[in-house]
Short mmCIF file of C-alpha atoms in Angstrom, two decimals:
data_model
loop_
_atom_site.label_atom_id
_atom_site.label_comp_id
_atom_site.label_asym_id
_atom_site.label_seq_id
_atom_site.Cartn_x
_atom_site.Cartn_y
_atom_site.Cartn_z
CA MET A 28 -0.62 -0.27 0.19
CA THR A 29 0.89 3.11 -0.80
CA ASN A 30 1.42 5.99 2.31
CA VAL A 31 0.56 9.24 1.64
CA THR A 32 1.33 12.14 2.55
CA LEU A 33 -2.10 14.00 4.30
CA LYS A 34 -1.97 17.25 3.84
CA SER A 35 -3.39 20.27 6.19
CA ASN A 36 -4.30 22.87 2.82
CA PRO A 37 -7.05 25.02 4.98
CA ILE A 38 -10.03 25.31 3.03
CA SER A 39 -10.14 29.46 1.32
CA ASN A 40 -13.34 31.38 2.08
CA TYR A 41 -13.85 31.65 -1.52
CA ASP A 42 -13.92 27.18 -1.46
CA ARG A 43 -16.59 27.33 1.77
CA LYS A 44 -20.10 26.75 1.53
CA LEU A 45 -22.55 29.14 2.91
CA ALA A 46 -25.21 27.49 4.60
CA PRO A 47 -23.00 25.18 7.30
CA ASP A 48 -20.37 27.51 8.60
CA LEU A 49 -23.69 30.51 8.71
CA ALA A 50 -25.49 27.92 10.73
CA ARG A 51 -22.96 26.86 12.75
CA GLY A 52 -22.48 30.80 13.48
CA PHE A 53 -26.40 31.06 14.21
CA MET A 54 -26.46 28.56 16.40
CA LEU A 55 -23.60 29.88 18.26
CA LEU A 56 -26.21 32.86 19.86
CA PHE A 57 -28.94 29.45 20.76
CA ILE A 58 -25.56 27.08 22.36
CA ALA A 59 -24.63 31.40 24.84
CA LEU A 60 -28.93 31.40 25.82
CA ALA A 61 -28.44 27.59 26.72
CA HIS A 62 -25.04 28.68 29.25
CA ALA A 63 -25.99 32.09 30.05
CA HIS A 64 -28.35 31.69 32.80
CA VAL A 65 -26.61 28.55 34.17
CA PHE A 66 -23.60 30.66 35.98
CA LEU A 67 -26.71 32.41 37.45
CA TYR A 68 -26.11 30.85 41.36
CA ALA A 69 -28.14 33.52 44.65
CA ALA A 70 -29.31 32.09 46.78
CA ASP A 71 -33.72 32.01 47.25
CA ARG A 72 -33.36 34.35 44.42
CA GLU A 73 -37.50 36.23 44.31
CA ILE A 74 -38.59 34.91 40.55
CA THR A 75 -40.74 37.76 38.81
CA LYS A 76 -43.22 37.23 36.02
CA VAL A 77 -40.07 38.30 33.31
CA ASP A 78 -38.30 35.84 34.06
CA GLN A 79 -40.34 33.73 34.24
CA ILE A 80 -42.07 34.50 30.30
CA VAL A 81 -38.34 34.27 29.45
CA VAL A 82 -37.66 31.03 30.89
CA LEU A 83 -40.49 29.84 29.38
CA PHE A 84 -39.74 30.91 25.29
CA ARG A 85 -36.57 29.83 25.79
CA GLN A 86 -37.64 26.47 26.45
CA VAL A 87 -40.00 27.15 23.80
CA LEU A 88 -37.04 28.04 21.24
CA VAL A 89 -33.02 26.99 23.10
CA ASP A 90 -33.00 24.40 25.30
CA GLY A 91 -32.56 20.93 24.08
CA ARG A 92 -32.94 22.27 20.83
CA ALA A 93 -29.73 23.59 19.89
CA PHE A 94 -27.32 21.67 20.38
CA PRO A 95 -28.57 18.81 18.16
CA MET A 96 -28.15 20.77 15.06
CA PHE A 97 -24.46 21.33 16.62
CA PHE A 98 -24.65 17.19 16.42
CA LEU A 99 -26.07 17.86 12.95
CA LEU A 100 -23.28 19.14 11.30
CA PHE A 101 -20.60 18.14 13.32
CA GLY A 102 -21.20 15.10 10.86
CA TYR A 103 -22.18 17.24 8.18
CA GLY A 104 -18.73 18.96 8.81
CA MET A 105 -16.98 14.82 9.16
CA VAL A 106 -18.31 14.06 5.76
CA GLN A 107 -16.90 16.90 4.03
CA LEU A 108 -13.19 16.71 5.41
CA MET A 109 -13.20 12.69 4.34
CA ARG A 110 -13.96 13.82 0.61
CA ARG A 111 -11.67 16.48 1.08
CA GLN A 112 -8.70 13.95 1.86
CA GLU A 113 -9.89 11.27 -0.96
CA GLU A 114 -10.04 14.59 -3.12
CA LYS A 115 -6.09 14.35 -1.98
CA GLY A 116 -4.96 11.06 -2.48
CA ASN A 117 -5.72 9.28 1.38
CA ASP A 118 -6.49 5.96 1.43
CA TRP A 119 -9.19 5.82 4.21
CA ILE A 120 -6.28 3.85 6.25
CA SER A 121 -4.81 6.91 6.15
CA ILE A 122 -8.46 9.58 7.22
CA ARG A 123 -8.90 6.97 9.79
CA LYS A 124 -5.81 7.61 11.91
CA LEU A 125 -6.44 11.56 10.96
CA PHE A 126 -9.97 11.76 12.92
CA ARG A 127 -8.34 9.56 15.58
CA ARG A 128 -5.39 12.23 16.43
CA ARG A 129 -7.99 15.26 16.17
CA GLY A 130 -10.86 13.11 18.12
CA TRP A 131 -7.98 12.31 21.08
CA LEU A 132 -6.39 16.20 20.64
CA MET A 133 -10.90 17.34 20.35
CA ILE A 134 -10.70 16.00 23.85
CA LEU A 135 -7.90 17.38 25.52
CA ILE A 136 -9.08 20.75 24.53
CA GLY A 137 -12.03 20.03 26.58
CA PHE A 138 -10.02 18.82 29.38
CA LEU A 139 -8.23 22.55 29.94
CA HIS A 140 -11.72 23.64 28.54
CA VAL A 141 -13.23 21.98 31.90
CA ALA A 142 -10.46 22.25 34.45
CA LEU A 143 -10.21 26.32 33.39
CA LEU A 144 -13.13 27.36 32.36
CA PHE A 145 -16.57 25.84 32.48
CA GLU A 146 -18.29 22.33 31.66
CA ASP A 147 -17.25 21.23 28.04
CA ILE A 148 -18.58 19.49 24.90
CA ILE A 149 -15.52 19.48 23.06
CA ALA A 150 -14.87 16.40 24.66
CA LEU A 151 -18.63 14.68 23.68
CA TYR A 152 -17.39 15.97 20.28
CA GLY A 153 -13.89 13.99 19.99
CA LEU A 154 -14.91 10.73 21.43
CA ALA A 155 -18.17 10.41 19.64
CA THR A 156 -15.35 10.62 16.29
CA LEU A 157 -13.28 7.94 18.01
CA LEU A 158 -16.14 6.09 18.93
CA LEU A 159 -18.27 7.06 15.53
CA VAL A 160 -16.08 7.28 12.88
CA GLY A 161 -16.41 3.79 10.82
CA PHE A 162 -19.98 5.22 10.14
CA LEU A 163 -18.61 7.37 7.84
CA ARG A 164 -18.49 3.72 5.04
CA ALA A 165 -21.99 2.23 6.74
CA SER A 166 -24.67 2.43 4.73
CA ASP A 167 -27.45 5.03 4.22
CA LYS A 168 -30.25 1.99 5.75
CA LYS A 169 -27.80 1.24 8.55
CA LEU A 170 -26.91 4.85 9.43
CA LEU A 171 -31.19 6.05 9.37
CA TRP A 172 -32.11 1.67 11.82
CA ILE A 173 -28.84 3.12 14.00
CA ALA A 174 -29.73 6.21 14.28
CA GLY A 175 -33.71 6.12 15.20
CA ILE A 176 -32.67 3.59 17.51
CA PHE A 177 -30.17 6.07 19.97
CA LEU A 178 -33.19 8.32 18.96
CA VAL A 179 -35.82 6.89 20.96
CA LEU A 180 -32.82 5.83 23.76
CA VAL A 181 -31.95 9.79 23.65
CA ALA A 182 -35.70 10.50 23.92
CA ILE A 183 -36.32 8.26 27.10
CA PHE A 184 -33.28 8.41 29.10
CA GLY A 185 -33.27 13.06 27.82
CA SER A 186 -36.43 12.61 31.27
CA LEU A 187 -33.74 12.56 34.02
CA MET A 188 -31.91 14.98 32.50
CA PRO A 189 -33.92 18.22 30.34
CA ARG A 190 -31.74 20.81 29.34
CA GLY A 191 -33.04 23.98 31.16
CA TYR A 192 -36.05 22.44 33.41
CA ASP A 193 -34.21 23.84 36.60
CA ALA A 194 -33.94 26.93 35.33
CA LEU A 195 -36.03 28.79 37.85
CA VAL A 196 -34.07 26.06 40.44
CA ASP A 197 -31.78 27.54 42.89
CA ASP A 198 -30.12 24.66 42.76
CA ALA A 199 -27.40 26.56 40.64
CA ALA A 200 -26.16 28.19 44.22
CA LEU A 201 -25.00 24.51 45.44
CA SER A 202 -22.41 24.17 42.25
CA SER A 203 -18.99 24.93 41.30
CA ILE A 204 -20.59 27.71 40.01
CA ALA A 205 -21.10 29.35 42.47
CA LEU A 206 -17.41 28.84 44.57
CA GLU A 207 -15.41 31.77 45.03
CA ASN A 208 -12.50 28.83 45.08
CA PRO A 209 -11.52 28.32 41.26
CA PHE A 210 -9.68 26.20 41.95
CA LEU A 211 -12.44 24.48 44.42
CA ALA A 212 -14.79 24.97 41.28
CA SER A 213 -12.59 23.13 38.92
CA ALA A 214 -11.60 20.74 41.12
CA ILE A 215 -15.20 19.82 41.60
CA ARG A 216 -16.19 20.20 37.32
CA ILE A 217 -13.17 17.72 36.17
CA PRO A 218 -15.48 14.36 38.16
CA GLU A 219 -17.66 15.29 36.25
CA TRP A 220 -16.82 15.39 33.28
CA ILE A 221 -15.38 13.01 33.38
CA ILE A 222 -18.26 11.31 34.76
CA TYR A 223 -20.86 12.62 32.64
CA THR A 224 -18.57 12.43 28.43
CA PRO A 225 -18.80 8.87 27.88
CA LEU A 226 -22.23 8.49 29.39
CA LEU A 227 -24.10 11.54 27.50
CA VAL A 228 -21.90 10.74 24.05
CA TYR A 229 -25.33 8.78 23.25
CA GLN A 230 -26.62 11.72 23.06
CA VAL A 231 -23.85 12.49 19.52
CA VAL A 232 -25.40 9.46 17.35
CA PRO A 233 -28.59 10.45 16.28
CA GLY A 234 -27.58 13.70 15.54
CA MET A 235 -24.11 12.93 14.25
CA LEU A 236 -25.50 10.03 11.58
CA ILE A 237 -28.35 12.18 10.20
CA GLY A 238 -26.07 14.52 8.97
CA ILE A 239 -23.87 11.94 7.55
CA LEU A 240 -26.60 10.72 5.22
CA ALA A 241 -27.31 15.05 4.43
CA ALA A 242 -23.45 15.37 3.81
CA ARG A 243 -23.81 11.80 1.51
CA ARG A 244 -26.74 14.33 -0.38
CA ARG A 245 -24.55 18.20 0.10
CA ILE A 246 -28.44 18.93 1.37
CA LEU A 247 -26.50 22.15 2.58
CA ASP A 248 -23.17 22.86 0.24
CA ASN A 249 -25.71 22.76 -3.00
CA PRO A 250 -29.51 24.23 -0.68
CA GLU A 251 -31.39 25.46 -4.22
CA GLN A 252 -31.36 21.47 -5.26
CA HIS A 253 -32.73 20.24 -2.26
CA ARG A 254 -35.47 23.53 -2.03
CA LEU A 255 -38.66 21.44 -1.08
CA LEU A 256 -37.29 19.01 0.63
CA LEU A 257 -35.57 21.57 2.73
CA VAL A 258 -39.54 24.05 3.52
CA ARG A 259 -41.21 20.27 4.56
CA THR A 260 -38.48 19.55 6.98
CA SER A 261 -38.18 23.27 8.07
CA MET A 262 -41.95 23.71 8.70
CA ILE A 263 -42.27 19.65 10.40
CA GLY A 264 -39.12 20.31 12.41
CA ILE A 265 -39.97 23.42 14.03
CA GLY A 266 -43.04 23.14 14.04
CA LEU A 267 -42.91 20.14 15.78
CA ALA A 268 -40.15 20.91 18.15
CA THR A 269 -41.90 24.19 19.25
CA VAL A 270 -45.26 22.54 19.81
CA GLY A 271 -43.44 19.05 22.05
CA ALA A 272 -41.50 22.14 23.54
CA ILE A 273 -45.04 23.28 25.37
CA PRO A 274 -45.50 21.21 28.03
CA LEU A 275 -41.86 21.73 29.25
CA ALA A 276 -42.01 24.96 28.78
CA LEU A 277 -45.30 25.35 31.32
CA MET A 278 -43.51 23.34 33.97
CA SER A 279 -39.93 25.31 32.96
CA SER A 280 -41.70 28.48 34.11
CA GLN A 281 -44.10 27.28 36.86
CA TYR A 282 -46.96 28.15 34.79
CA TRP A 283 -47.46 24.41 34.79
CA THR A 284 -47.23 24.43 38.47
CA ASN A 285 -46.76 20.73 40.79
CA PRO A 286 -47.51 18.21 37.20
CA SER A 287 -47.78 15.06 38.19
CA PHE A 288 -44.37 12.58 37.49
CA GLY A 289 -46.29 11.46 34.55
CA ALA A 290 -47.06 13.92 33.01
CA GLN A 291 -43.04 15.35 33.72
CA THR A 292 -42.33 12.38 31.77
CA PHE A 293 -44.08 12.55 28.90
CA ALA A 294 -43.68 16.45 28.14
CA THR A 295 -39.57 15.98 29.22
CA ILE A 296 -39.51 12.88 26.36
CA LEU A 297 -41.88 14.84 23.99
CA HIS A 298 -39.30 18.13 24.66
CA THR A 299 -35.90 15.92 24.73
CA GLY A 300 -37.24 13.98 21.04
CA THR A 301 -39.01 16.60 19.29
CA GLY A 302 -35.31 18.62 20.32
CA TYR A 303 -33.76 16.74 17.48
CA ALA A 304 -36.61 17.95 14.88
CA GLY A 305 -36.05 21.02 15.54
CA GLY A 306 -32.15 20.75 15.47
CA LEU A 307 -32.90 19.59 11.68
CA GLY A 308 -35.62 22.10 10.67
CA TRP A 309 -33.45 25.04 11.80
CA ALA A 310 -30.18 23.72 9.51
CA ALA A 311 -33.05 23.42 6.81
CA PHE A 312 -34.24 26.77 7.06
CA ILE A 313 -30.46 28.17 7.04
CA GLY A 314 -30.06 25.60 4.02
CA LEU A 315 -33.41 27.94 2.53
CA LEU A 316 -32.18 31.49 3.37
CA VAL A 317 -28.68 31.36 1.69
CA ILE A 318 -30.96 30.28 -0.98
CA LYS A 319 -33.02 33.80 -0.43
CA LEU A 320 -29.91 35.84 -0.02
CA GLY A 321 -27.73 33.98 -3.85
CA GLU A 322 -25.41 35.60 -4.69
CA LYS A 323 -26.59 38.79 -2.06
CA ARG A 324 -23.87 38.22 1.19
CA GLY A 325 -23.69 41.34 2.71
CA PRO A 326 -21.49 41.42 5.52
CA ILE A 327 -23.56 41.00 8.09
CA THR A 328 -23.66 37.21 6.68
CA MET A 329 -20.34 37.09 5.70
CA ALA A 330 -19.72 38.49 9.91
CA ILE A 331 -22.19 35.32 11.29
CA ALA A 332 -20.16 32.92 8.39
CA ALA A 333 -17.61 34.16 10.07
CA VAL A 334 -17.98 32.92 13.47
CA GLY A 335 -19.75 29.65 12.22
CA GLN A 336 -16.26 28.99 11.04
CA ARG A 337 -14.05 29.46 14.00
CA SER A 338 -17.61 27.67 16.19
CA MET A 339 -14.83 26.37 18.19
CA THR A 340 -12.56 29.05 18.62
CA PHE A 341 -16.43 31.34 19.92
CA TYR A 342 -16.97 28.97 21.91
CA ILE A 343 -14.47 28.91 23.85
CA PHE A 344 -14.68 32.68 23.79
CA GLN A 345 -17.97 32.73 25.42
CA SER A 346 -17.08 30.38 28.43
CA VAL A 347 -13.98 33.40 29.15
CA VAL A 348 -17.12 36.09 28.87
CA PHE A 349 -19.24 34.16 31.19
CA ILE A 350 -16.78 33.60 33.96
CA ALA A 351 -15.02 37.50 33.62
CA VAL A 352 -19.12 39.17 34.16
CA PHE A 353 -20.48 36.33 36.55
CA ALA A 354 -17.82 34.24 38.02
CA PRO A 355 -17.64 35.15 42.09
CA TYR A 356 -13.89 35.09 41.34
CA ALA A 357 -14.39 37.20 38.51
CA GLY A 358 -17.70 40.01 37.65
CA GLY A 359 -19.55 38.36 40.73
CA LEU A 360 -22.99 38.98 38.20
CA GLY A 361 -24.28 35.38 38.99
CA ALA A 362 -25.50 36.72 42.39
CA HIS A 363 -27.59 39.31 41.18
CA MET A 364 -28.80 39.04 37.45
CA GLY A 365 -31.85 37.53 37.20
CA GLN A 366 -33.18 35.63 33.85
CA ALA A 367 -33.40 37.88 30.89
CA GLY A 368 -30.14 39.65 32.52
CA SER A 369 -28.42 36.47 31.36
CA ASP A 370 -30.25 36.24 28.15
CA VAL A 371 -28.80 40.25 27.79
CA ILE A 372 -24.81 38.75 28.28
CA ALA A 373 -25.03 36.45 26.31
CA LEU A 374 -26.84 38.39 22.58
CA PHE A 375 -24.22 40.70 23.49
CA THR A 376 -21.65 38.25 23.86
CA TRP A 377 -22.68 36.90 20.61
CA LEU A 378 -22.79 40.04 18.74
CA LEU A 379 -18.82 41.07 20.34
CA SER A 380 -18.36 37.21 18.65
CA VAL A 381 -20.29 38.32 14.94
CA VAL A 382 -17.74 41.53 15.16
CA ILE A 383 -14.41 39.83 15.70
CA ALA A 384 -15.32 36.84 13.89
CA GLU A 385 -15.60 40.09 11.26
CA PHE A 386 -12.42 41.85 11.59
CA MET A 387 -10.98 38.39 12.08
CA ARG A 388 -12.12 37.53 8.57
CA ARG A 389 -10.67 39.95 6.99
CA ALA A 390 -7.34 39.96 8.69
CA ASN A 391 -7.35 36.29 7.55
CA VAL A 392 -6.98 34.63 10.50
CA ARG A 393 -8.27 31.70 11.11
CA GLY A 394 -9.30 30.72 14.45
CA PRO A 395 -6.75 29.76 17.14
CA ALA A 396 -8.49 26.60 18.93
CA GLU A 397 -9.46 25.31 14.58
CA THR A 398 -5.28 26.38 14.14
CA LEU A 399 -4.61 24.22 16.88
CA LEU A 400 -6.49 21.55 16.48
CA ARG A 401 -5.16 21.71 12.90
CA LYS A 402 -1.76 21.86 13.08
CA LEU A 403 -1.79 18.75 15.29
CA SER A 404 -4.01 16.48 13.74
CA TYR A 405 -1.87 16.57 10.14
CA ARG A 406 1.37 15.57 12.93
CA THR A 407 3.06 12.99 11.78
#
C-alpha cells in the first residue's frame, strides 16, 4: 500500500459552503442563551414575571434545540473533511488515523476547557469521533436504523436530565458555579466531566448520523437543488419542536406547578425527542435562507458565517466572557442578575463574537482553537 502524506491546506473562504458555516454561526447564539443562565447562582432569588416569560420562550425555542443541530453539523463536517482528503488521494486508513488524532486532541482541548473555564461539549465530539468514525463508510440504511434507535434512547434517557428545566430552581447556588475559589470549582468540574462525557456521548449519535446522510447528498452544499426537501423539513421540524416543547416550558417557567410524575416524564421525553426535529428544522431553514440570499452576501451574513468557521474558538470565547461577568471570583454578577439579564449578556457576547470574527475574516486570520487542532492533527 502506498503511503500518502496528509495535507493540511486550509480551505479558502471562497471554497467554503455558506450554509453550514452560517448555521454554526447562528446556533452559537442559541448556545450562548442556553449557557448564560447556568451562571446565575443567587440563593433564594425572587422569581419575577419577566423571569417566567424569559424561561418559557427560551425553553420553547432554545434549550434542547441548539445542540442537536450542532450534532448534525458535526457529522456533516466529518463527511466534508473525508471528501477533501479523498480528493487529495489519501486512503481510508490514513483518513481514519487523521480522525482519531482529531478525536484525541478534541478530548484534550475539552479537558483544558473544563479545567479552566466551564462545562464542556468539545470532548463529547472528540469521543464521538473516536467511537463513530467507522460509520462514515456505513450504508444509508444502517445509518437510518441506528439513528432511529438512538433517538428513542435519547428521548427516554433525556427525560432524566432535561435541559433548562431547573432554570428557576436554586440548585445552582450549590454547584461549582457559586464557588469563590476557582481552583476548588475546577476540582469539582473535572470529575463531573470525566463521568458525564462518556455517559452522554449517545446523545450525539442521532444528529451526527443524520448529518452524515445529509452531507452525502450535499444538501447544505447545494441547497438550491433541495429546496422542496428543505421547506418541508423546516416547517415540520421547527413546528414539531415548538409544539413539543410547550408542556415542559410551562413547567420550567412555573406556569404549570406541581405536575404529576407521569406528566413531567411525558413532557421531558416529548421535549427531548422533538428537539432533534428542531435541529433538523433550523438547519433546513438556514439552507433556505442561503437560497434567498443567492449571491447577495452582505457583511452581516459573512460576519455570522465567520463565527461559524471559528465555532470552537467562539464557543470557548463565550465561556471566557461568562466567567468574567458572572463568576464570584471575577465579575460576580451571577449573584445579582435575573434570567432576562443573563440573556442580554448572552446576546451581547454573541454580537461581540460576530464583530471579532468579521475582523478576523478580513485579516484572513483563522480561529486559534481551529488552527491548533489542524496543526496537531496533521503532525505525523
